[in-house]
Short mmCIF file of N, CA and C in Angstrom, two decimals:
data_model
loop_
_atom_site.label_atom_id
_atom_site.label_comp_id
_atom_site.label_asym_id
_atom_site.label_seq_id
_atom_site.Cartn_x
_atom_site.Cartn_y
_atom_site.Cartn_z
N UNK X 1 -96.89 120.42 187.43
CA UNK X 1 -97.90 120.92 186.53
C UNK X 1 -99.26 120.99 187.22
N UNK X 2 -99.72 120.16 188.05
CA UNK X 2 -100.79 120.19 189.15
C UNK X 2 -101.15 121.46 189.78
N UNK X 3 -99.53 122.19 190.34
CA UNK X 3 -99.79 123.55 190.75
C UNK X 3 -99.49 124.48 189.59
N UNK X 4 -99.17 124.74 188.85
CA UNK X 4 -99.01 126.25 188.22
C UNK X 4 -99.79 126.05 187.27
N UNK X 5 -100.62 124.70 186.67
CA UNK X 5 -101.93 124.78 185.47
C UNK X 5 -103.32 124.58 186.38
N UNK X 6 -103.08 124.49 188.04
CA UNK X 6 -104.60 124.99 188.54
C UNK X 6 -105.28 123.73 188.44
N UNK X 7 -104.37 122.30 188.15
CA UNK X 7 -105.42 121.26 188.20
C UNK X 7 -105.92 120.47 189.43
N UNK X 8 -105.51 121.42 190.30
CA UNK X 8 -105.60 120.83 191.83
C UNK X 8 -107.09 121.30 192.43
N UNK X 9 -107.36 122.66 191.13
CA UNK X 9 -108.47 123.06 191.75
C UNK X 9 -109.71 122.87 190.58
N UNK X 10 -109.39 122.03 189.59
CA UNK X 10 -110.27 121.73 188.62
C UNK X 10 -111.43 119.95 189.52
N UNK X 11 -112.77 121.14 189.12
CA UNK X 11 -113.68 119.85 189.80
C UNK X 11 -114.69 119.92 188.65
N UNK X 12 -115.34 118.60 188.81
CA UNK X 12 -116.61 118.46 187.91
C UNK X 12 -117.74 119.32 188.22
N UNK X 13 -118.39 119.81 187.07
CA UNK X 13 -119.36 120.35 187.80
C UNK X 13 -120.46 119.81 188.25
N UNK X 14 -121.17 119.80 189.52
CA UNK X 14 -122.23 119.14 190.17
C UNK X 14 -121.85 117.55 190.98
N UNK X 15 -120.41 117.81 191.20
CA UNK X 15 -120.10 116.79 191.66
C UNK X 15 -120.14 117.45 193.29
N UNK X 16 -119.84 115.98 194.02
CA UNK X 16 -120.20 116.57 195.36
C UNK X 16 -118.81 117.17 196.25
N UNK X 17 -117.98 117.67 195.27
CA UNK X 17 -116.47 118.11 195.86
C UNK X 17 -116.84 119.74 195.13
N UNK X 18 -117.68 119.91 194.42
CA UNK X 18 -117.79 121.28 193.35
C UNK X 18 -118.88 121.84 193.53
N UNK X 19 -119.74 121.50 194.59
CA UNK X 19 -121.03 122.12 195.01
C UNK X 19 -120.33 123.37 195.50
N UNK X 20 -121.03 124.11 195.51
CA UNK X 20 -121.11 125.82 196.12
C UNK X 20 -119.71 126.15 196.04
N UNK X 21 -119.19 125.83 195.48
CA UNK X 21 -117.91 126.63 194.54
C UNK X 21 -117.54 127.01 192.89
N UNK X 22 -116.40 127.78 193.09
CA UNK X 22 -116.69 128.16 192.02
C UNK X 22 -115.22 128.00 191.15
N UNK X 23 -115.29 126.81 191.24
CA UNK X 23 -113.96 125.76 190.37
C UNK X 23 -114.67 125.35 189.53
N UNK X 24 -114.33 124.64 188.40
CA UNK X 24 -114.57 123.82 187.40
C UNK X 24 -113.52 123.49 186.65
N UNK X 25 -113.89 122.71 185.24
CA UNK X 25 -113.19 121.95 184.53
C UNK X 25 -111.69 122.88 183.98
N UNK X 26 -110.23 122.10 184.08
CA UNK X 26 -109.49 123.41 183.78
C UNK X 26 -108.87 122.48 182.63
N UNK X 27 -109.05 122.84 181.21
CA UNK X 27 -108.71 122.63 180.40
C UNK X 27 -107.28 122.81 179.90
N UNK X 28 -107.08 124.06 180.63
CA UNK X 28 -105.05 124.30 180.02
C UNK X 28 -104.42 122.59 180.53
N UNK X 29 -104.53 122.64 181.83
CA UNK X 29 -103.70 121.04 182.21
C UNK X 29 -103.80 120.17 181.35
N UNK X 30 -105.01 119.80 180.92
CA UNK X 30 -105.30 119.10 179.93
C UNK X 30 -104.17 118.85 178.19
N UNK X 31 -104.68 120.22 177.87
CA UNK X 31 -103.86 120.98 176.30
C UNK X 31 -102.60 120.54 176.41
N UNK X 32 -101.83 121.46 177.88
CA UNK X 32 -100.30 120.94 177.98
C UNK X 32 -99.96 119.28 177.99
N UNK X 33 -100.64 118.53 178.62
CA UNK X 33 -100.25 117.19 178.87
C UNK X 33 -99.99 116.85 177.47
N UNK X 34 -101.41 117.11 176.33
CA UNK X 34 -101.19 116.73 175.73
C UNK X 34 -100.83 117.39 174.19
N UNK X 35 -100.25 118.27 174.45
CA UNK X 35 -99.38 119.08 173.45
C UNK X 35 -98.34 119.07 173.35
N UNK X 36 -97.72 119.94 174.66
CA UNK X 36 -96.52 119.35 174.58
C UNK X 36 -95.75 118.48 175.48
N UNK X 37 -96.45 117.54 176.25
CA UNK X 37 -95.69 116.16 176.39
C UNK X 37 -95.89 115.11 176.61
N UNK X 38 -97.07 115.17 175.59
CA UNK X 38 -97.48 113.80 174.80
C UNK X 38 -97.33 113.90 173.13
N UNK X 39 -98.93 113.85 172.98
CA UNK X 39 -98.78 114.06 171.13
C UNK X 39 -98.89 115.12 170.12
N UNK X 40 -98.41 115.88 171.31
CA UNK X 40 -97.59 117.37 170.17
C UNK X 40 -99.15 117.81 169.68
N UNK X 41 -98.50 119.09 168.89
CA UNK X 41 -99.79 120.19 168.44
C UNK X 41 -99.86 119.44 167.31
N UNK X 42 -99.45 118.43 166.51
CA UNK X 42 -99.82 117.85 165.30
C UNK X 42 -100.03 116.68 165.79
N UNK X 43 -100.58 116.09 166.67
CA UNK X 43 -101.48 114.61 167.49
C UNK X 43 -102.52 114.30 167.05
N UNK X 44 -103.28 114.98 166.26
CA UNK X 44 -104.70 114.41 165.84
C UNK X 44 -105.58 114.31 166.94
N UNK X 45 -105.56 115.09 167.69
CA UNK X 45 -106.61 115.15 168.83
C UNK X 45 -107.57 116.65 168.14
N UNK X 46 -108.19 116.72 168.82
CA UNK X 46 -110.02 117.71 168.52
C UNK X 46 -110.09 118.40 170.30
N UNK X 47 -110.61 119.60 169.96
CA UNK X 47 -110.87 120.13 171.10
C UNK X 47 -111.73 119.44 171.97
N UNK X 48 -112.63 118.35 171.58
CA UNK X 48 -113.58 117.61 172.31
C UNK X 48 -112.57 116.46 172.97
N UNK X 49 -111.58 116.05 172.69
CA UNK X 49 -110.31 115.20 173.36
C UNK X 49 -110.16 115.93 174.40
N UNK X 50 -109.68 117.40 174.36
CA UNK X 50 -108.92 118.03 175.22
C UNK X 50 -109.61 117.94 176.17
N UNK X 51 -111.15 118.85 176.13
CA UNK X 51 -112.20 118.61 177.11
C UNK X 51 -112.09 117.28 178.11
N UNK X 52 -112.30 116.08 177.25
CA UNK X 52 -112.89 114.93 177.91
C UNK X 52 -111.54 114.62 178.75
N UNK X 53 -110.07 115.07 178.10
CA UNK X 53 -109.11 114.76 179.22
C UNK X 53 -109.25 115.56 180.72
N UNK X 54 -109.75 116.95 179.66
CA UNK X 54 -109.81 116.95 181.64
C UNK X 54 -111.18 116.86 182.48
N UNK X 55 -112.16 116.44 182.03
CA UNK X 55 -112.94 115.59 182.72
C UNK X 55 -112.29 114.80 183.67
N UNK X 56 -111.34 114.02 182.42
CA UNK X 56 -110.71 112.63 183.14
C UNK X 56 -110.08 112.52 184.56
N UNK X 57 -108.96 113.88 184.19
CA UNK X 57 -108.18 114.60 185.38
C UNK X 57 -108.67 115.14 187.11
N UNK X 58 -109.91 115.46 186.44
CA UNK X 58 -110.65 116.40 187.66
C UNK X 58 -110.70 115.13 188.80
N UNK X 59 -110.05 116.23 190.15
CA UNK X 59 -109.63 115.47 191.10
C UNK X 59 -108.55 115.47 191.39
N UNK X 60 -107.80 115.22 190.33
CA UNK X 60 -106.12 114.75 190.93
C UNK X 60 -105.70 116.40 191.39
N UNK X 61 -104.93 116.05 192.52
CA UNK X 61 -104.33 117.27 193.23
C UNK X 61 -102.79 116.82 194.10
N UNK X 62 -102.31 117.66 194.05
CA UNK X 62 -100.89 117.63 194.69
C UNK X 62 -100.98 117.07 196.36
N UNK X 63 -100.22 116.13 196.71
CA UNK X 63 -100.12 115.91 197.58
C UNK X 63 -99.37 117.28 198.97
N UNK X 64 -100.20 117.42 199.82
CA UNK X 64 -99.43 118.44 200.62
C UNK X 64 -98.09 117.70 201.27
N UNK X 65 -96.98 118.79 201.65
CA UNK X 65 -95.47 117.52 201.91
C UNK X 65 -95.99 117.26 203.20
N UNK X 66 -96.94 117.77 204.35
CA UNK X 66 -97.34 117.53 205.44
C UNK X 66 -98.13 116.66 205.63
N UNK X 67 -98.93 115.73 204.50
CA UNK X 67 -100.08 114.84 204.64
C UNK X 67 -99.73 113.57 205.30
N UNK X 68 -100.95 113.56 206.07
CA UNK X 68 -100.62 112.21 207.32
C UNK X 68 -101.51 110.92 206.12
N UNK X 69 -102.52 111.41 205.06
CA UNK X 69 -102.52 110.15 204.24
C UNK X 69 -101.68 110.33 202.63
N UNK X 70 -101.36 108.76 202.61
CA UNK X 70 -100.51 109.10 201.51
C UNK X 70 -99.25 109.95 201.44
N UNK X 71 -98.03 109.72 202.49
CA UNK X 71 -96.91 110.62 202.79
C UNK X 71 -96.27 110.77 201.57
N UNK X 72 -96.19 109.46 200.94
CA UNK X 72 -94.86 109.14 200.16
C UNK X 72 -95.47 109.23 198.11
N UNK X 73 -96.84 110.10 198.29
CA UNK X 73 -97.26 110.15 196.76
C UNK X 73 -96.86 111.72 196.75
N UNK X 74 -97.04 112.22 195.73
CA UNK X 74 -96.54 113.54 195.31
C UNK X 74 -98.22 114.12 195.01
N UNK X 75 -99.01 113.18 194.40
CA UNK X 75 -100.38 113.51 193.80
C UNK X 75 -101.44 112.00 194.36
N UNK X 76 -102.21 112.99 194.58
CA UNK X 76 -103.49 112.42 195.21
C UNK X 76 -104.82 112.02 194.12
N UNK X 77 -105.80 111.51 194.45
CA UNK X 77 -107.27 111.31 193.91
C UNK X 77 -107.91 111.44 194.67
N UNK X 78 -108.66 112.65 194.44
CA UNK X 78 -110.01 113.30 195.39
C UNK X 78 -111.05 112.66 194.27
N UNK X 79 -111.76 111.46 195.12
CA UNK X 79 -112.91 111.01 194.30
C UNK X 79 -114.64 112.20 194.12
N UNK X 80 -114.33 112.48 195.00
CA UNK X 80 -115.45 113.87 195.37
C UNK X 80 -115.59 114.71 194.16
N UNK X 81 -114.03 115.16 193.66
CA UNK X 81 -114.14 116.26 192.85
C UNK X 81 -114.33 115.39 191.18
N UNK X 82 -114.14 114.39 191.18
CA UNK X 82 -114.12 113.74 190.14
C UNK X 82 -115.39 113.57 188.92
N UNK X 83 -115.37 113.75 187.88
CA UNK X 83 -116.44 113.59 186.97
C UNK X 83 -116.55 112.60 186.43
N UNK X 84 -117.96 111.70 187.03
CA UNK X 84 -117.84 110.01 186.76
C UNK X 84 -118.86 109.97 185.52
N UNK X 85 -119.03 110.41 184.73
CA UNK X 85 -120.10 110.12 183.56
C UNK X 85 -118.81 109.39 182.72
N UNK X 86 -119.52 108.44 181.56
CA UNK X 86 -118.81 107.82 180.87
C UNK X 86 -117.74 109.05 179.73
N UNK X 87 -117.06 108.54 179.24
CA UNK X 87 -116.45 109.02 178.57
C UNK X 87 -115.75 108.14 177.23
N UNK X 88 -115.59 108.82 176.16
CA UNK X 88 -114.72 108.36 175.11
C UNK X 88 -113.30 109.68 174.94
N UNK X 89 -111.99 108.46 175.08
CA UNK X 89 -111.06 109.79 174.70
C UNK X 89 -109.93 109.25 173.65
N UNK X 90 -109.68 110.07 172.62
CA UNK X 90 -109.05 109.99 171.51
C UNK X 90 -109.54 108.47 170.99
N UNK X 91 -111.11 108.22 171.10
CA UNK X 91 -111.61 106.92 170.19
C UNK X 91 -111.64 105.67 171.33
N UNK X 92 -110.99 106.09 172.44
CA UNK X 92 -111.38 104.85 173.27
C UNK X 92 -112.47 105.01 174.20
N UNK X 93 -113.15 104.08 174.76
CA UNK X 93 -114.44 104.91 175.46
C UNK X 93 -113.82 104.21 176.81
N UNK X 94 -114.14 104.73 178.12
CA UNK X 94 -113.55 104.31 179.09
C UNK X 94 -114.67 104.19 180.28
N UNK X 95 -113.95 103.63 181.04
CA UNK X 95 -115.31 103.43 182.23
C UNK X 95 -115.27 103.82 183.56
N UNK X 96 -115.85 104.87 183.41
CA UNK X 96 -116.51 105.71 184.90
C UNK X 96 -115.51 105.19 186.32
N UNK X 97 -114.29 105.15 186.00
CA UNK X 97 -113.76 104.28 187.17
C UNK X 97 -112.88 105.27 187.78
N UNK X 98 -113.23 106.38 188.35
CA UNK X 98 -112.03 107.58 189.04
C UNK X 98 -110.39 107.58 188.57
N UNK X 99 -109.95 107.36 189.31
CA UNK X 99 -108.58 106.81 189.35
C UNK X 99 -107.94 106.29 188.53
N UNK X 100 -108.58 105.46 188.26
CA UNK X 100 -107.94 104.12 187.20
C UNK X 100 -108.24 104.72 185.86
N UNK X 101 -109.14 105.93 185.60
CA UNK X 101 -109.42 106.48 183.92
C UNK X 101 -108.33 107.20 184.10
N UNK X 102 -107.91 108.10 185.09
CA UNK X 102 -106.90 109.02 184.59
C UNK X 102 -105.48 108.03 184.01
N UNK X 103 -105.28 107.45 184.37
CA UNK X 103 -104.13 106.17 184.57
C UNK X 103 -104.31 105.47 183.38
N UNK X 104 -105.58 105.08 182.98
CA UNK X 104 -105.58 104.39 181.60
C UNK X 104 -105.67 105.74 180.50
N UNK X 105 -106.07 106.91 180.67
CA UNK X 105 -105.06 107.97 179.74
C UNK X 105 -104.23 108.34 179.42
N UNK X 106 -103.46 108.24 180.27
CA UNK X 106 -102.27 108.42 180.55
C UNK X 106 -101.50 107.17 179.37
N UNK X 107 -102.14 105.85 179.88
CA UNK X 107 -101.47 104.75 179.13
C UNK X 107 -101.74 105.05 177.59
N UNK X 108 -102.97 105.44 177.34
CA UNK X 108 -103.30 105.36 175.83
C UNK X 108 -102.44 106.59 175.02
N UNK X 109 -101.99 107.79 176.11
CA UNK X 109 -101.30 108.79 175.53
C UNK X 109 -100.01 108.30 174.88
N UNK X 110 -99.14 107.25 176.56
CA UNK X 110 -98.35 106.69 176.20
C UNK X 110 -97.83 105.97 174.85
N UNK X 111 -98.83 105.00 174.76
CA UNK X 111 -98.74 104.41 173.66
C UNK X 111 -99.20 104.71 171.86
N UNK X 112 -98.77 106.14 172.13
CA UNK X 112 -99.83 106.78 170.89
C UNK X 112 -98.43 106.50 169.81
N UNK X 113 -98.59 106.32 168.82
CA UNK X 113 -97.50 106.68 167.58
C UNK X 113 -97.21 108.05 167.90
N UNK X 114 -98.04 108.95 167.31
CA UNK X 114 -97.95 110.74 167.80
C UNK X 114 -97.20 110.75 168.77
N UNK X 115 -97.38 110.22 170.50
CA UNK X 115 -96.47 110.47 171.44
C UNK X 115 -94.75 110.05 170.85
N UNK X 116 -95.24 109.11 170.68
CA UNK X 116 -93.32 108.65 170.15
C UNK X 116 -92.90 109.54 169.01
N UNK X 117 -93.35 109.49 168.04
CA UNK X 117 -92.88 110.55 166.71
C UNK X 117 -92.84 111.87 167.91
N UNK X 118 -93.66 112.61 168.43
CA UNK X 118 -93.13 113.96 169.04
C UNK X 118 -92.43 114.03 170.15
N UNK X 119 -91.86 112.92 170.63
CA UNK X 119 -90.62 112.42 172.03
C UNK X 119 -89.59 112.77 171.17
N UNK X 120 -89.64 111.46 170.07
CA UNK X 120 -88.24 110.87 169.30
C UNK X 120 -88.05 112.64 168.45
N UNK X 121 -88.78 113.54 167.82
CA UNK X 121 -88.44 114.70 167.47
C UNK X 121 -88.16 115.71 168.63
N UNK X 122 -88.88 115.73 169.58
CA UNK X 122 -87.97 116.88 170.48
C UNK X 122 -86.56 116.44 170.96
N UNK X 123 -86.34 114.81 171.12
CA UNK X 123 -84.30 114.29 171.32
C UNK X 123 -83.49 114.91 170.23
N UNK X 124 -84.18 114.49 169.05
CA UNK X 124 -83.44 114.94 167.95
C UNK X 124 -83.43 115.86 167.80
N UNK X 125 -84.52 117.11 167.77
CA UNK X 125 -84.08 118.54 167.89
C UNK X 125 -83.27 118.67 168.75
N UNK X 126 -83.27 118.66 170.02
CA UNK X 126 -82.01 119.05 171.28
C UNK X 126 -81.14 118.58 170.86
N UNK X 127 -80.78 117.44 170.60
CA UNK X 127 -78.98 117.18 170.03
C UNK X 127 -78.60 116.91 169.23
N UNK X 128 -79.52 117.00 168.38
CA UNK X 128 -79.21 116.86 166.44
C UNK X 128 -79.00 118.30 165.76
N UNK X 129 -80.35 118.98 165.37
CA UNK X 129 -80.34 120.06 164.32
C UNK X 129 -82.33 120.39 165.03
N UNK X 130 -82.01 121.55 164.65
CA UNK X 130 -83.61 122.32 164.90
C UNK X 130 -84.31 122.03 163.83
N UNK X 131 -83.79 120.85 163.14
CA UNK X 131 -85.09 120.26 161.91
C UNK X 131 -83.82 118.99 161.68
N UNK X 132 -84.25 117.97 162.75
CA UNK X 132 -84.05 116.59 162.65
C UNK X 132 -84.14 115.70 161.06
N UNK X 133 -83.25 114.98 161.15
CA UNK X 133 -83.75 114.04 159.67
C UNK X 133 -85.29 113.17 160.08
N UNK X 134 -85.65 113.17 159.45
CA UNK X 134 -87.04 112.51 159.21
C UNK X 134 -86.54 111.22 159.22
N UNK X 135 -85.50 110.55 159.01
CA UNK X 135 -85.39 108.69 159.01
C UNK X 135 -84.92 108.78 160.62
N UNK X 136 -84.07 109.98 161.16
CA UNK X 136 -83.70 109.89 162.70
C UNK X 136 -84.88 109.82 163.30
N UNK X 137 -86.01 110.11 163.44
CA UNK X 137 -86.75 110.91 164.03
C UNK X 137 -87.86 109.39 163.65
N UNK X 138 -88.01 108.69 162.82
CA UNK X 138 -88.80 107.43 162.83
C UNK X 138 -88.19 106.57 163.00
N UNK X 139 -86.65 106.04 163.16
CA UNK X 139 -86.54 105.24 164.43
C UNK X 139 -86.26 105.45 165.68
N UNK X 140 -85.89 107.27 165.89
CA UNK X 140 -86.63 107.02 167.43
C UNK X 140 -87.82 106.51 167.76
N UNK X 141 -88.82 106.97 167.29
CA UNK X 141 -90.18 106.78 167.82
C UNK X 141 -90.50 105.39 167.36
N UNK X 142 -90.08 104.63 166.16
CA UNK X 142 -90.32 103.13 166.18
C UNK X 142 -89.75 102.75 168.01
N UNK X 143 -88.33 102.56 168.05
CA UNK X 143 -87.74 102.60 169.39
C UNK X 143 -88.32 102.47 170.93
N UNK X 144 -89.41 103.83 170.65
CA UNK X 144 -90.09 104.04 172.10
C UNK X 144 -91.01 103.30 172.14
N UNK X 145 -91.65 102.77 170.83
CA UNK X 145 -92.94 102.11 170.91
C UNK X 145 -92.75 100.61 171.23
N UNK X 146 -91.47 100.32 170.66
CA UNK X 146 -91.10 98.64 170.75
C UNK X 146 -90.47 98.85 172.17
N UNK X 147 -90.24 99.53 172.71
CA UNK X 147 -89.96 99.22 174.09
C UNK X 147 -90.70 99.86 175.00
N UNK X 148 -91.58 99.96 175.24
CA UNK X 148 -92.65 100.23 175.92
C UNK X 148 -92.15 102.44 176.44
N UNK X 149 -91.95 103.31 175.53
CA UNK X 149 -91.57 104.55 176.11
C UNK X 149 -90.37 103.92 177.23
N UNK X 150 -89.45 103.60 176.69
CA UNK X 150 -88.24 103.28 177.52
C UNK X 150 -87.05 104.56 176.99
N UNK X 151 -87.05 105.10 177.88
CA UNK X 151 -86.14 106.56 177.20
C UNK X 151 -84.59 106.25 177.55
N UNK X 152 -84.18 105.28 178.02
CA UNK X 152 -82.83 105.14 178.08
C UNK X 152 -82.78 103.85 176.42
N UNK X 153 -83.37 103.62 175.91
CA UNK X 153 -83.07 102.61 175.29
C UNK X 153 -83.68 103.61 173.96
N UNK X 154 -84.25 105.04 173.85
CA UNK X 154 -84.48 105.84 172.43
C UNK X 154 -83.48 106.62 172.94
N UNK X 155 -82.72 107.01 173.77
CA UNK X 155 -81.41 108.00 173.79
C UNK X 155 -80.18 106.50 173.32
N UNK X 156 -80.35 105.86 173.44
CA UNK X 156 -79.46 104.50 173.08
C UNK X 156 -79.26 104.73 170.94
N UNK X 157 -80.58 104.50 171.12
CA UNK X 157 -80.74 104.92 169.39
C UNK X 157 -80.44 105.97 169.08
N UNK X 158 -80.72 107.27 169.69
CA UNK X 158 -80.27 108.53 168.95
C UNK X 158 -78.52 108.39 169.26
N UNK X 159 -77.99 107.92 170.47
CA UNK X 159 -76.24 108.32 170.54
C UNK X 159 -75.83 107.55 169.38
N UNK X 160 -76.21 106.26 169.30
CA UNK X 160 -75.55 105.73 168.33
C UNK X 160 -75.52 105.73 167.11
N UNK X 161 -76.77 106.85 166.66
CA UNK X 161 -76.46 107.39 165.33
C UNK X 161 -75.79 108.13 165.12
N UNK X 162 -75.45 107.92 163.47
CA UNK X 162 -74.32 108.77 162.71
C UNK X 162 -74.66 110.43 163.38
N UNK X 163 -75.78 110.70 163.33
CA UNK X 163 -76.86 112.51 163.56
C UNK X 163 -76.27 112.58 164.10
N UNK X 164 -76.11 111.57 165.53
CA UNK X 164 -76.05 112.36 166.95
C UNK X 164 -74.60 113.39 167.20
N UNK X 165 -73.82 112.77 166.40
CA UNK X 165 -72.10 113.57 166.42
C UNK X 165 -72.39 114.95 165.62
N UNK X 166 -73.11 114.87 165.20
CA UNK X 166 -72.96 116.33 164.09
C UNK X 166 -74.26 117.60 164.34
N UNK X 167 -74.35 118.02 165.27
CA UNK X 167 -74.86 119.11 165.89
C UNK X 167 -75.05 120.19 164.97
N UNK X 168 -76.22 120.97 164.27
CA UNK X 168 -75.71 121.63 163.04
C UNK X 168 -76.59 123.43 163.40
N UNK X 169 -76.61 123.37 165.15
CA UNK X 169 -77.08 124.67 165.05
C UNK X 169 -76.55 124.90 166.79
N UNK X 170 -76.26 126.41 166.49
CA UNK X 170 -75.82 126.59 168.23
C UNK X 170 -76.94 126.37 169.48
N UNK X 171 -78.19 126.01 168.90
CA UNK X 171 -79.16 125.56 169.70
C UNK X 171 -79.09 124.13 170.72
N UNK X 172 -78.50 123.20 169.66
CA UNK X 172 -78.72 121.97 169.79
C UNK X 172 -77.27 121.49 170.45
N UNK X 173 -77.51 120.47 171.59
CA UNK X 173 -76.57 119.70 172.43
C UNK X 173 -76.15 118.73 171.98
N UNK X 174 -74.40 118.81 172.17
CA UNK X 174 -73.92 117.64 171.99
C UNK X 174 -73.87 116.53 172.80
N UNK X 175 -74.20 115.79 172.87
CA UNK X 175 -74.59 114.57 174.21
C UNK X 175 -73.16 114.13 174.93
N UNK X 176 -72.51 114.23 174.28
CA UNK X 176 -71.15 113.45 175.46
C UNK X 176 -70.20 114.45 175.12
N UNK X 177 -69.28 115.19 174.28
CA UNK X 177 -68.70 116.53 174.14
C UNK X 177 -68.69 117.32 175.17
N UNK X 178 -69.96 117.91 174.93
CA UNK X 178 -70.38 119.18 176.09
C UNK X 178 -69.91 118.80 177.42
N UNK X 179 -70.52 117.93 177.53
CA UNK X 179 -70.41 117.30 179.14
C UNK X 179 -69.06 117.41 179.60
N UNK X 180 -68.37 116.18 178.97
CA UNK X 180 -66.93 115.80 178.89
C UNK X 180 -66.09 117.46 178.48
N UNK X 181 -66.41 118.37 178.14
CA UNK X 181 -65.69 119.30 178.25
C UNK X 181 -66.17 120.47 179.51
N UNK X 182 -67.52 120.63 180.27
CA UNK X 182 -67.48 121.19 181.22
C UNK X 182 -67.04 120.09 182.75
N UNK X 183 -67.23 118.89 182.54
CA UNK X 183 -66.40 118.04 183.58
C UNK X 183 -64.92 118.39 183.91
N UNK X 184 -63.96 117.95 182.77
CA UNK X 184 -62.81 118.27 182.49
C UNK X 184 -62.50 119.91 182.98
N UNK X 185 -63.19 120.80 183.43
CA UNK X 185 -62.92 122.44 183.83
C UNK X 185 -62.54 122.10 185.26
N UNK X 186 -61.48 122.69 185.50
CA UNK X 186 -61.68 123.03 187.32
C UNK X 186 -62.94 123.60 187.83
N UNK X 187 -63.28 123.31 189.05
CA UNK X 187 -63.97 124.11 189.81
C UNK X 187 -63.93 125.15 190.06
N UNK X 188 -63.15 125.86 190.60
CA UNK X 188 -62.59 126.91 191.24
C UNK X 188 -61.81 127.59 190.27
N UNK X 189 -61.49 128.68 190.11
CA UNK X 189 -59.99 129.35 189.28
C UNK X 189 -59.71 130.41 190.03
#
């Protein structure tokens, strides 16, 4: 997402990585993170959230696969391009700390109710029905929250519900069926 939402080239403005260019703040990275895969278009966030996330962001850029620093990260922190004024995001106010704000966004996204209710509804759409039960769909997301976003332990909860066997649109995957019937195919014919 770094390369095809352009956040590699999102800088603060008047920072000393954004002088005499003509980059700035890129808000789509932002929207997506947190639309759709965090707290969904019904998250209770404000366009002034979206903004301040990517304040938060500005900087982070893709690691090149050739880099002699940092071989083994995928994504980097360019402190240069970074926008250090204080910030408040979705009600928390955070502190001017590069690196470590994007990372504690990230955590607060994590831990949002919204994030879990719109996790635990996109499982249940994919292998339930394209309009999940509403009691499936709040103990997934109870699930993710009591276990810290542990996604092998909310796919634990969705298999072992009654939902998960009864698939009620050609959209939606059956979790062990499908599988177990394209395994079972020869390779070759």
């Amino acid at each position: 997402m770094l390369v095809y939402l352009d956040n590699t080239l999102s800088t603060a403005p008047g920072s000393p990585g954004g002088r005499n260019s003509r980059v700035g703040l890129n808000e789509n990275f932002a929207r997506e993170v947190m639309e759709l895969h965090t707290l969904g278009a019904e998250g209770g966030y404000t366009e002034e959230d979206v903004v301040t996330l990517a304040r938060i962001l500005t900087g982070w850029r893709v690691n090149r696969p050739d880099a002699r620093e940092f071989p083994d990260h995928a994504a980097v922190f360019e402190g240069a391009r970074h926008d250090f004024s204080p910030k408040v995001f979705l009600g928390h106010p955070l502190r001017s700390s590069g690196k470590a704000e994007g990372e504690e966004a990230l955590d607060i996204l994590a831990k949002s109710p919204a994030t879990a209710r719109h996790i635990g509804f996109k499982l249940a759409q994919y292998f339930v029905a394209d309009e999940p039960p509403a009691a499936l769909v709040e103990r997934l997301g109870d699930r993710f929250l009591a276990t810290n976003g542990n996604i092998r332990e909310v796919l634990t909860t969705l298999f072992a519900s009654r939902d998960s066997g009864r698939a009620t649109t050609a959209s939606t995957r059956r979790p062990i069926s499908s599988w177990s019937r394209r395994r079972a195919q020869p390779a070759f014919r």
